[in-house]
Every structure is written in C-alpha cells, then in structure tokens.
Amino acid sequence: MARPAKAGRGFPVWLGLAPFGLVLVVLFAVPVLSLLKLAFGEGGFTLVHFHRMIDVPVYRSVLGTTLGIAGLVTVLAVLASYPLAYVMATVGPRARSLLMLLVLLPFWTSALVRTTAWIILLQSNGVVNALLMGSGLTTTPTAFIYNLSGVLIGMTHVLMPFIVLPLYAAFSNLELSTVQAAESLGAGPITVFRRIILPLTAPGVVAGGMIVFMNAIGFYLTPALMGGPGQTMIAQMIASNINTELNWPFAAALATVLLVATVTMLALFQRFFGLERLIEGGGGKAGEPFTVTSRGRSPGGWAAIVAACLVGAFLIAPIIIVFPMSLGSSPFLAFPPDSYSLTWYENFFGTTKWVAALTRSLQIAGLVVAISVVLGTLAALGVARMRPRWRSTVETIFILPMIVPVIILAVGLYYLLAPTGLVGSIWGVTLGHVVLATPYVFITVRAALKSFDGNLEFAALGLGASWATMFRRVMLPSIAPGIAAGAVFAFITSFDDVIIALFLTNIRSRTLPKLMYEGVAHEIDPTIIAASCLIILVTVLVLGGNLLLTKRKTT
Amino acid sequence: MNISALGKAVSIQSLGKSYGSTRALDGVSLNIAAGEFCTLLGASGSGKTTLLKTIAGFETYETGQILVDGVDVGPMPVSKRNIGMVFQNYALFPHMSVRRNVAFGLEMRRLAAKEIENRVDEVLALVDLTAYAERLPRQLSGGQQQRVALARALVIRPDILLMDEPLGALDKNLRQSIQLELKRLHAAVGATVVYVTHDQEEALFLSDRIALMDKGRIVQASTPRGLYEKPANRFVASFLGECNFIPSDGQEIAIRPEKLRVGRDLPGCDKKLEGHVTAVNFIGRGFRVMLDHRGAELAAEVDASDEIAALRVGTPVAFGFRSTDAMDIASI
Ligand SMILES: Nc1ncnc2c1ncn2[C@@H]1O[C@H](COP(=O)(O)OP(=O)(O)OP(=O)(O)O)[C@@H](O)[C@H]1O
Ligand SMILES: [Mg+2]
C-alpha cells in the first residue's frame, strides 16, 4: 500500500497514539462503560434506577440542589469577575501581574488545603467570627459554613479563574476608541457599560460560565466538607451509595446522569466556541486597548476598584492565613496565634503516619510524572503527524479525562480494580492519576509542537539525520519547555488529588491528601495546617523551579 | 440638513499638557470660527491627537482653557459636550448594525423613535449608504466604514466635528474621493470641523484654515494660501511644500522651486544668479533641475523646453526669480 511520502519516513502515527489510547480504553472507557452497563441493568435492560431518582424525593432534591448550586456559583463567579477583570485591564503591568497571581493561586492550591483554610477562617470560633465579634459588629457567631454559603464560598473561590481569564482577555481586546466613541455620542458610564462593554465581553463570560457550570456539577470535596445535609450534591450521593448503602447500580445510574450532563455541556461548548478555546488564548487586536485616560475613572470605576480589592482579599485570604496559623503553638486554632513555634511541623515529621503518607505521595507523583510525560508526549507527536480529518476528534478524546468529573473515574476504577488487589498498593492510585495527568502533558506538548517550525524538521531530515536523531537534536530541545510544563501539571495533579485516593487507597496505601481529608472531615488538628503549608510549599517550589528553568532557557 | 446654525466657535487659550516628562501641549492658543474647517497639521508626535482629545474631553490638561461658544467646557464630561468624533480606526460598534450605530447618539438624546428613524435615513442617504443599513461593520469595506463613522458623528448635529486622520487607513484613490465628499458635506452642513492629518496635500485641499504644529506648539495658523505664500519662519516654509534658501549678503532669500526660472533669457526676473547643474529630471508636468549655487543646493521646477532638456550635469547655468516672489521669513 502506498503511504504519503511525509509519513513514510520517521515517526509512525500509531506509535504515538496507541500507548495513551490503550491506557484510555483500559483505564477510562472500560470503567466508565461498566458503570453505564451497571446503571441500565446487568441482567436485562431496565430504567428502574433512573425512575427511582425521580420518584424518591431525596434524590430528586439532590439533583435540584446540584443544578441550583452550580447555577448560583456560576452567577457569583461572573459577578465577582467583572470588577476584577476590569481593574486588571486598566491598571499598570505590576498591579496586573499581582492580580493575575491572586486569581491563579487558588487554582494551584490543593482543593483540600483551600477547604481546610476556609474552615479555619469561617467556622464558628474561626478568624472571621472572631474579627466580627471582636469589633462588636455581631454578638453571636455567624454560621458561614456547613450550609449553602459555605459551599458557595468554597466553590466560587476556586472556579473564578475560568471566568476572570476569558473576561480579562475580552477587556483587553476592547478598543479604547470604541468606548470613547460611545462617550462622544452622549453615553454616560452606565450606558457605556450596558450597551458597549457588556455585549462585547459577553461571549467570554458565557464561555467561562459554561466551563464553571460543567465543573461545578461534579464537585465533591467542597460540598462534602463545607456544606450541610441540605447541600448534598450528586457526587456525594454517588459516593455514599457506594460506601454506606453499597447500592452500586444506583450509584452507577447517578454517575450516568452526571456524565450525560457534563458531556452535553461540553458538546454545547464545542458547538458555540470550539474546543480550542479551552486550550488556547484569544487573537490579536488593532487599536489602543481599553484603559483609563488622564480624565480618571468614573464613580462606577472607583466602585469597581473597591469591589476588586474585596474580591482580591477573598481570593487570597485562605491561602495566606494558613502560614501564620501553622506556626502557632497552642492546639486551639486562634488567629493571630498567641505564640509562634514549629511544634506542628515537628509533630508532622515525628509521626509515622504523616511521614509515610508524604513519602508515598511523592513516590506516586514521581511515577505519575514519568509515565504521563512519556504517554502525553507520544500522543502529542502522534496527533501532530496524523491527517487533519480525525485530528480534532482524537484531541477531544485525549482531553476527556480532564473534563469528565473525577468522581466518575474514581468510582469506575474502583469498580474495575477492587477485585484485583491493586487498591491496597500504590499502583491503583498511580494508574488513576496517570489517566488524569496525561491530558495536561498532551496539551502542553501539543501547544509546543504547534509553535515548532516544521521546516526545521525537514531541514534536519534533509541533511541526512534519522528521525530519532532529528527528534533528539532538533525537536526535543525546542519542545522541552512544553514537556516540563506538562510534567509540572502532572505532578500537581497527582500530588493534590483527593478523590481518586479516596476510592483507590486504603489505610496501608493512603496518600497525604487522603490522610488530611480524614482529619478535616472529623476535627482539624493543627498538624493538618502544617501539612497544608508543606503542600503549598512543594507546589510553589515545583512551579517556581519550572518558571526559573524556562526563564533561563529564553534569556 | 442644516447644521450651520449649530456649529459653534471654539477658543483654545494657552493650553498646556504633559505626559510624564513629555510636554505634549506647550501653550497652544487657537481660535476657530463657527462653521470653519480647521486642520491641525504636523509631524508625528507634534501633539495633534492630544489637542483633539483635550477638545473632545478624553484627556485633561494642566493649564489654559477651552471655550465653546464662550463657555468653558473643562469640567464638562465627554458625554455632555455634544461633539462628533471620527476616529482613525473608525471605532464602529462591532456588535451593532450600521443603522444601530448611527442611531446610537440619537438614542442617547432620547429622541422619539420616529424621529430617530427619519434622521438616520436622512444621514445614510447623505453618505450614500442606504443600501447597507442592516449590515454589520465587519461586512463593509474600509471606505464604507469610514462613511458610517462620519454619518454617526454628523447625525447628532454636533457643535464641533472632530476627526483624527480619518482617511489614514485608506488607499490613495479612495482618499481622494472621500476628500471630495468631505468637502461637499462640509459645504452642505457647515459644521465647525477640527481635522487632524499629517498629509499636506489633504490639509491644503480641505481646509479653511491650517494650524501647523511642532513640539506641542502651534507654529502658525493661517489660510492654506497664507501658510504657503507667507510662511512665518523657515520651519513652516520647509514643512509645507519645498523651499530654497539662497544665501545673499549674509541673509537668506526663501523661494519656492516653482518660482525659480532657469536658462539664458529669464523673462520677468529681476534677480539673476549663476549656478552649476547637479541633476535634471523629467517629472511629467516639466523638469526638476537641481542646482549648486555657492554651496547651497537649490531645486527648480520649470516647464519642459528643449533648452532645459539639453542641460548637462556640471555645466554652469543662469537662473533667477522675481523679487516679489521671494518670501519674507524670520530666519529661525
Ligand atoms: N497616553 C500617552 N502617554 C504618554 N505619552 C503620550 C501619550 N499620548 C501621547 N503621548 C506623547 O505626547 C506627544 C504627542 O503625541 P500625539 O499623539 O498628540 O502626537 P500626534 O501629533 O497625534 O502624532 P501622530 O501623527 O503620530 O498621530 C508624543 O511625544 C507622544 O509620545
Ligand atoms: Mg495622532
């Protein structure tokens, strides 16, 4: 059979696609499909589990709660993002980078650490209540958590970047002259916002809002730890049907509903915006970007600044609070601590279970980075060389594990792997993390390959280099930053994960986040705060190391 | 349509503005009569846009004031100034049709729907865009977008119409046809126009008056002929058109290339001098002869003739001019 000349020499497409493809089939498609099969009846086809979801009021209300909370979080995230994105677009570059950091930091902080910090801040004897009562604003503690407000706070906090980033891009694509034209025609600040800024930034907001909603319906940790019984969401229902009621078919039916909802959102998103938007940023622009001139801001502009400061404080508060707290010496969580010591760090490193969990987490993350970097890079190379016709389909399949709620993967893998005994070792959780982490490597390497000049490849091959030599000497050095970034993502994905670990580890194989989760769910021991700080530190070190390396590369 | 009654006089008084250490406006004073077409001309960075933006109210200034019809507009927000503004990149609202773009300013003035429709139709007819009313800006050519921007600014019957290099993005043919259109429109509506360009020919063609700017100052403001024929100084003389400076008795005589004659008999010339030919080029309407006169490089533009065509580089030649054609300029 004749093959096109280009593909004839060098790297075969199948070699790139097959390994990750195989992993996806065995560790993603099979578990998810077995859940579907379970949901529709193992013996014969039945819809009884789905009927039960509608008929039993508790389950019906959980579905309603899930949609309601996801909707509220989306609205809150949009409202909080507007002032922040506006300010980011109109301040100097320094302040802008600072705000960007504020937005991205929660994103990069493990869900568990964030949640722990919020609990410390908001619980009835927590920091915020202490401040409120100390200043005489309230006399009795306000219940911020273990109710709806707790869930909304926790979820909005982490999902905001998905809206702030596209909104900021929309603001910076806005041209100053467009706004000035409206002003010159007689539009005041409110009209300018309503008739010009709002419609022109709406597509970015809608895109971001869909991603937030899609993410929110699958949330597990935050509602479990910061909500009350009234805020039970579908993911918790899946977990409790497996862990306490042992009703696998019904859990599978719930997972099916969640899966269908997520995939529908994804399809809508792809239909309206195209999936590239998830991966890449916006395009170029012509005129002077929207900014504030010497005339200064309108009162509305100043109000936005104040609002943005509040939002900024909201974003950063839980992350900065944990450091001083971890250095306190009393077992009671007070802020600021009465005296400082390293007691809790000593406690952490002096207790076998903590040290063992930390070691195991690092081990697992190391394995995950090694495996997913190979799989992801091969997959990216394969996709880059395949015919355009099927490329976008394969791309979508390869990033699916990022989009499907983690709880579905966790439950599916648990169902598949429980009989094998892998759950007791580190391999069960490692395999789960590989499925989650490889898409990140795939995306970063794919982006690096897109900016790699294909002519260099042909030049090297033309000079007589074999494909392997060309890859090692020409291509690899130029895509190395992409691979490194992917490795960082993979590390953090594994090191921060709780949900996979919750299902795929037991007392002998538990990871650091799982151990912390067990603690947070019962009572917060200050050692957990020390552990949180260690996690943040490791994350910052890994991110910073990567940043330094790429800086050095480019300069 | 008649806006002449609405066009207002603008008086700019010793305006000063800095961006950090850059002195963008350095004591600018300019009086523009009602209905006048006044052009700000100057090199890049001379402060034209800055002056326009302060008149519009997009930027503040540190010293001086701007009076429109005798009223200080300094504290007035842009939206209350009743100005029409045409931007270099047109700044059409990308999410609105041509009709909605043009209607925007009228909606801000809370006119009745019927009246808005009538006035939009009227102005779209004026700029010959009736057939494009329902299109979005990105579905129009550059020249059409330009005319939408103009219609949108005109329809509100502005006190002042401000235009910042509105033709800068168009090709030469289109520029010329829109220049004609602009002139026609100005004659028809008679608004006070402040127009920015760095194209001299455009300025000469369009303007009632030209204010030549340099380094944040107005060097000279005059009618196109006044500026060309009576430049106040060397800078003006050489910025607008070309100018020769002939050394004579420790002084300099300024004279335009087309006023120089070259050849044996110099009809009508009361000043006659000698030089060497350094270049002779045919430029269509005649010849351009470059001369060396006591170390000074001079250019002369003369009608085609066999005598000129026969000139050889390096040969001596006589040239001259009418002393009434020499321009009286300050030697700075
Ligand atoms: N926003 C700004 N910040 C700082 N400096 C500015 C700003 N706008 C203009 N300037 C400076 O002010 C001076 C005048 O600029 P202006 O834009 O008015 O020039 P211009 O005559 O319109 O030039 P051009 O023909 O290139 O448009 C320049 O030196 C410019 O660098
Ligand atoms: Mg300018």
XYZ file of C-alpha atoms in Angstrom, chain A residues 52-65 229 232 237 245 250 254:
20
model
C -36.022 5.922 41.461
C -34.014 9.109 41.070
C -37.181 10.956 40.062
C -39.589 9.173 42.374
C -37.744 9.383 45.668
C -37.955 12.998 46.903
C -34.478 12.948 48.490
C -32.793 12.046 45.238
C -34.914 14.452 43.262
C -33.906 17.247 45.566
C -30.224 16.305 45.273
C -30.459 16.710 41.502
C -32.174 20.052 42.015
C -29.588 21.134 44.583
C -27.021 17.980 54.627
C -25.656 17.323 49.234
C -24.706 10.877 46.553
C -25.500 1.795 51.110
C -27.964 3.180 41.741
C -26.308 8.743 39.258
